[in-house]
């Protein structure tokens, strides 16, 4: 193997390792949702008022926006999922809500209604 090829492969390994470390919180959050789905959710049954279910919503939000942003979106969704709350189709937004910053976490959540701004 030529020296240039060796340095390229080492750089790729370093990049892969850094990417894995960056994705660790995201994967930990998704693992908690997976554990819920395969344990407590089986005992409670299907009770979600929204489509997709809250666990699917949380998994997708955390995958798309990371543990911090997706976690706040999931919290807002869980707080809307009660007998007097919203119901219906409520998809994860494709982009970060306007004004959402890491130091303003409440702006990540959709607190008012289904697919409301």
PDB file of C-alpha atoms in Angstrom:
ATOM      1  CA  UNK A   1       0.000   0.000   0.000  1.00  0.00           C
ATOM      2  CA  UNK A   2       1.371   3.394  -0.946  1.00  0.00           C
ATOM      3  CA  UNK A   3       1.983   5.983   1.811  1.00  0.00           C
ATOM      4  CA  UNK A   4      -0.694   8.280   0.353  1.00  0.00           C
ATOM      5  CA  UNK A   5      -3.267   5.474   0.504  1.00  0.00           C
ATOM      6  CA  UNK A   6      -2.309   4.688   4.092  1.00  0.00           C
ATOM      7  CA  UNK A   7      -2.759   8.297   5.254  1.00  0.00           C
ATOM      8  CA  UNK A   8      -6.118   8.504   3.475  1.00  0.00           C
ATOM      9  CA  UNK A   9      -7.361   5.342   5.196  1.00  0.00           C
ATOM     10  CA  UNK A  10      -6.126   6.611   8.583  1.00  0.00           C
ATOM     11  CA  UNK A  11      -7.919   9.921   8.020  1.00  0.00           C
ATOM     12  CA  UNK A  12     -11.114   8.057   7.115  1.00  0.00           C
ATOM     13  CA  UNK A  13     -10.866   5.969  10.309  1.00  0.00           C
ATOM     14  CA  UNK A  14     -10.415   9.131  12.362  1.00  0.00           C
ATOM     15  CA  UNK A  15     -13.439  10.738  10.692  1.00  0.00           C
ATOM     16  CA  UNK A  16     -15.546   7.614  11.258  1.00  0.00           C
ATOM     17  CA  UNK A  17     -14.521   7.527  14.924  1.00  0.00           C
ATOM     18  CA  UNK A  18     -15.356  11.220  15.425  1.00  0.00           C
ATOM     19  CA  UNK A  19     -18.710  10.721  13.723  1.00  0.00           C
ATOM     20  CA  UNK A  20     -19.467   7.788  16.018  1.00  0.00           C
ATOM     21  CA  UNK A  21     -18.636   9.850  19.118  1.00  0.00           C
ATOM     22  CA  UNK A  22     -20.805  12.736  17.890  1.00  0.00           C
ATOM     23  CA  UNK A  23     -23.732  10.379  17.316  1.00  0.00           C
ATOM     24  CA  UNK A  24     -23.430   8.724  20.744  1.00  0.00           C
ATOM     25  CA  UNK A  25     -26.042  10.913  22.555  1.00  0.00           C
ATOM     26  CA  UNK A  26     -28.448  10.546  19.627  1.00  0.00           C
ATOM     27  CA  UNK A  27     -28.073   6.777  19.617  1.00  0.00           C
ATOM     28  CA  UNK A  28     -28.467   6.620  23.416  1.00  0.00           C
ATOM     29  CA  UNK A  29     -31.782   8.493  23.172  1.00  0.00           C
ATOM     30  CA  UNK A  30     -32.987   6.224  20.411  1.00  0.00           C
ATOM     31  CA  UNK A  31     -31.929   3.191  22.470  1.00  0.00           C
ATOM     32  CA  UNK A  32     -34.114   4.369  25.369  1.00  0.00           C
ATOM     33  CA  UNK A  33     -37.081   4.636  23.005  1.00  0.00           C
ATOM     34  CA  UNK A  34     -36.331   1.158  21.657  1.00  0.00           C
ATOM     35  CA  UNK A  35     -36.283  -0.239  25.197  1.00  0.00           C
ATOM     36  CA  UNK A  36     -39.629   1.451  25.932  1.00  0.00           C
ATOM     37  CA  UNK A  37     -41.168   0.041  22.753  1.00  0.00           C
ATOM     38  CA  UNK A  38     -40.071  -3.501  23.534  1.00  0.00           C
ATOM     39  CA  UNK A  39     -40.948  -3.506  27.237  1.00  0.00           C
ATOM     40  CA  UNK A  40     -43.442  -1.064  28.746  1.00  0.00           C
ATOM     41  CA  UNK A  41     -45.277  -0.325  25.505  1.00  0.00           C
ATOM     42  CA  UNK A  42     -46.164  -4.000  25.119  1.00  0.00           C
ATOM     43  CA  UNK A  43     -47.806  -3.968  28.554  1.00  0.00           C
ATOM     44  CA  UNK A  44     -49.665  -0.660  28.127  1.00  0.00           C
ATOM     45  CA  UNK A  45     -50.933  -1.299  24.615  1.00  0.00           C
ATOM     46  CA  UNK A  46     -51.752   1.125  21.808  1.00  0.00           C
ATOM     47  CA  UNK A  47     -53.090   4.298  23.427  1.00  0.00           C
ATOM     48  CA  UNK A  48     -51.591   7.129  21.406  1.00  0.00           C
ATOM     49  CA  UNK A  49     -53.889   9.899  20.175  1.00  0.00           C
ATOM     50  CA  UNK A  50     -51.587  10.878  17.318  1.00  0.00           C
ATOM     51  CA  UNK A  51     -50.234   9.386  14.133  1.00  0.00           C
ATOM     52  CA  UNK A  52     -47.355   8.533  14.114  1.00  0.00           C
ATOM     53  CA  UNK A  53     -47.268   7.270  17.692  1.00  0.00           C
ATOM     54  CA  UNK A  54     -45.319   9.227  20.271  1.00  0.00           C
ATOM     55  CA  UNK A  55     -42.451   6.722  20.318  1.00  0.00           C
ATOM     56  CA  UNK A  56     -42.129   6.782  16.519  1.00  0.00           C
ATOM     57  CA  UNK A  57     -42.288  10.592  16.615  1.00  0.00           C
ATOM     58  CA  UNK A  58     -39.582  10.714  19.296  1.00  0.00           C
ATOM     59  CA  UNK A  59     -37.344   8.284  17.445  1.00  0.00           C
ATOM     60  CA  UNK A  60     -37.637  10.259  14.213  1.00  0.00           C
ATOM     61  CA  UNK A  61     -37.181  13.642  15.928  1.00  0.00           C
ATOM     62  CA  UNK A  62     -34.054  12.477  17.764  1.00  0.00           C
ATOM     63  CA  UNK A  63     -32.645  10.913  14.589  1.00  0.00           C
ATOM     64  CA  UNK A  64     -33.292  14.092  12.599  1.00  0.00           C
ATOM     65  CA  UNK A  65     -32.379  16.817  15.121  1.00  0.00           C
ATOM     66  CA  UNK A  66     -30.198  15.085  17.724  1.00  0.00           C
ATOM     67  CA  UNK A  67     -30.889  14.353  21.372  1.00  0.00           C
ATOM     68  CA  UNK A  68     -31.226  17.988  22.478  1.00  0.00           C
ATOM     69  CA  UNK A  69     -33.568  19.348  19.805  1.00  0.00           C
ATOM     70  CA  UNK A  70     -35.397  16.090  19.159  1.00  0.00           C
ATOM     71  CA  UNK A  71     -35.761  15.489  22.885  1.00  0.00           C
ATOM     72  CA  UNK A  72     -37.493  18.836  23.351  1.00  0.00           C
ATOM     73  CA  UNK A  73     -39.763  18.152  20.391  1.00  0.00           C
ATOM     74  CA  UNK A  74     -40.636  14.778  21.908  1.00  0.00           C
ATOM     75  CA  UNK A  75     -41.321  16.324  25.319  1.00  0.00           C
ATOM     76  CA  UNK A  76     -43.711  18.843  23.739  1.00  0.00           C
ATOM     77  CA  UNK A  77     -45.474  16.009  21.926  1.00  0.00           C
ATOM     78  CA  UNK A  78     -45.811  13.903  25.092  1.00  0.00           C
ATOM     79  CA  UNK A  79     -47.262  16.862  26.984  1.00  0.00           C
ATOM     80  CA  UNK A  80     -49.910  17.292  24.250  1.00  0.00           C
ATOM     81  CA  UNK A  81     -50.860  13.595  24.358  1.00  0.00           C
ATOM     82  CA  UNK A  82     -53.502  13.436  27.103  1.00  0.00           C
ATOM     83  CA  UNK A  83     -57.319  13.058  27.119  1.00  0.00           C
ATOM     84  CA  UNK A  84     -57.937  16.796  26.667  1.00  0.00           C
ATOM     85  CA  UNK A  85     -54.972  17.358  24.360  1.00  0.00           C
ATOM     86  CA  UNK A  86     -54.573  17.308  20.623  1.00  0.00           C
ATOM     87  CA  UNK A  87     -55.058  14.344  18.336  1.00  0.00           C
ATOM     88  CA  UNK A  88     -54.591  13.511  14.674  1.00  0.00           C
ATOM     89  CA  UNK A  89     -51.698  13.424  12.256  1.00  0.00           C
ATOM     90  CA  UNK A  90     -48.658  15.166  13.698  1.00  0.00           C
ATOM     91  CA  UNK A  91     -45.445  14.623  11.765  1.00  0.00           C
ATOM     92  CA  UNK A  92     -41.945  15.668  12.756  1.00  0.00           C
ATOM     93  CA  UNK A  93     -41.032  18.929  10.988  1.00  0.00           C
ATOM     94  CA  UNK A  94     -38.476  18.698   8.194  1.00  0.00           C
ATOM     95  CA  UNK A  95     -36.527  21.728   9.392  1.00  0.00           C
ATOM     96  CA  UNK A  96     -35.675  23.185  12.763  1.00  0.00           C
ATOM     97  CA  UNK A  97     -38.387  25.584  13.961  1.00  0.00           C
ATOM     98  CA  UNK A  98     -37.538  29.269  13.483  1.00  0.00           C
ATOM     99  CA  UNK A  99     -35.809  30.780  16.474  1.00  0.00           C
ATOM    100  CA  UNK A 100     -34.724  27.409  17.896  1.00  0.00           C
ATOM    101  CA  UNK A 101     -31.286  27.622  19.475  1.00  0.00           C
ATOM    102  CA  UNK A 102     -29.529  25.322  21.922  1.00  0.00           C
ATOM    103  CA  UNK A 103     -29.892  27.967  24.650  1.00  0.00           C
ATOM    104  CA  UNK A 104     -33.642  28.426  23.884  1.00  0.00           C
ATOM    105  CA  UNK A 105     -34.784  24.796  24.043  1.00  0.00           C
ATOM    106  CA  UNK A 106     -38.503  25.538  24.429  1.00  0.00           C
ATOM    107  CA  UNK A 107     -38.536  26.894  20.887  1.00  0.00           C
ATOM    108  CA  UNK A 108     -37.901  23.411  19.501  1.00  0.00           C
ATOM    109  CA  UNK A 109     -41.257  22.131  20.725  1.00  0.00           C
ATOM    110  CA  UNK A 110     -44.632  22.522  19.075  1.00  0.00           C
ATOM    111  CA  UNK A 111     -46.617  23.365  22.200  1.00  0.00           C
ATOM    112  CA  UNK A 112     -49.934  24.512  20.738  1.00  0.00           C
ATOM    113  CA  UNK A 113     -51.542  22.123  18.325  1.00  0.00           C
ATOM    114  CA  UNK A 114     -51.117  19.503  15.692  1.00  0.00           C
ATOM    115  CA  UNK A 115     -48.796  20.812  12.972  1.00  0.00           C
ATOM    116  CA  UNK A 116     -49.243  24.357  14.292  1.00  0.00           C
ATOM    117  CA  UNK A 117     -46.317  26.788  14.096  1.00  0.00           C
TER     118      UNK A 117
END
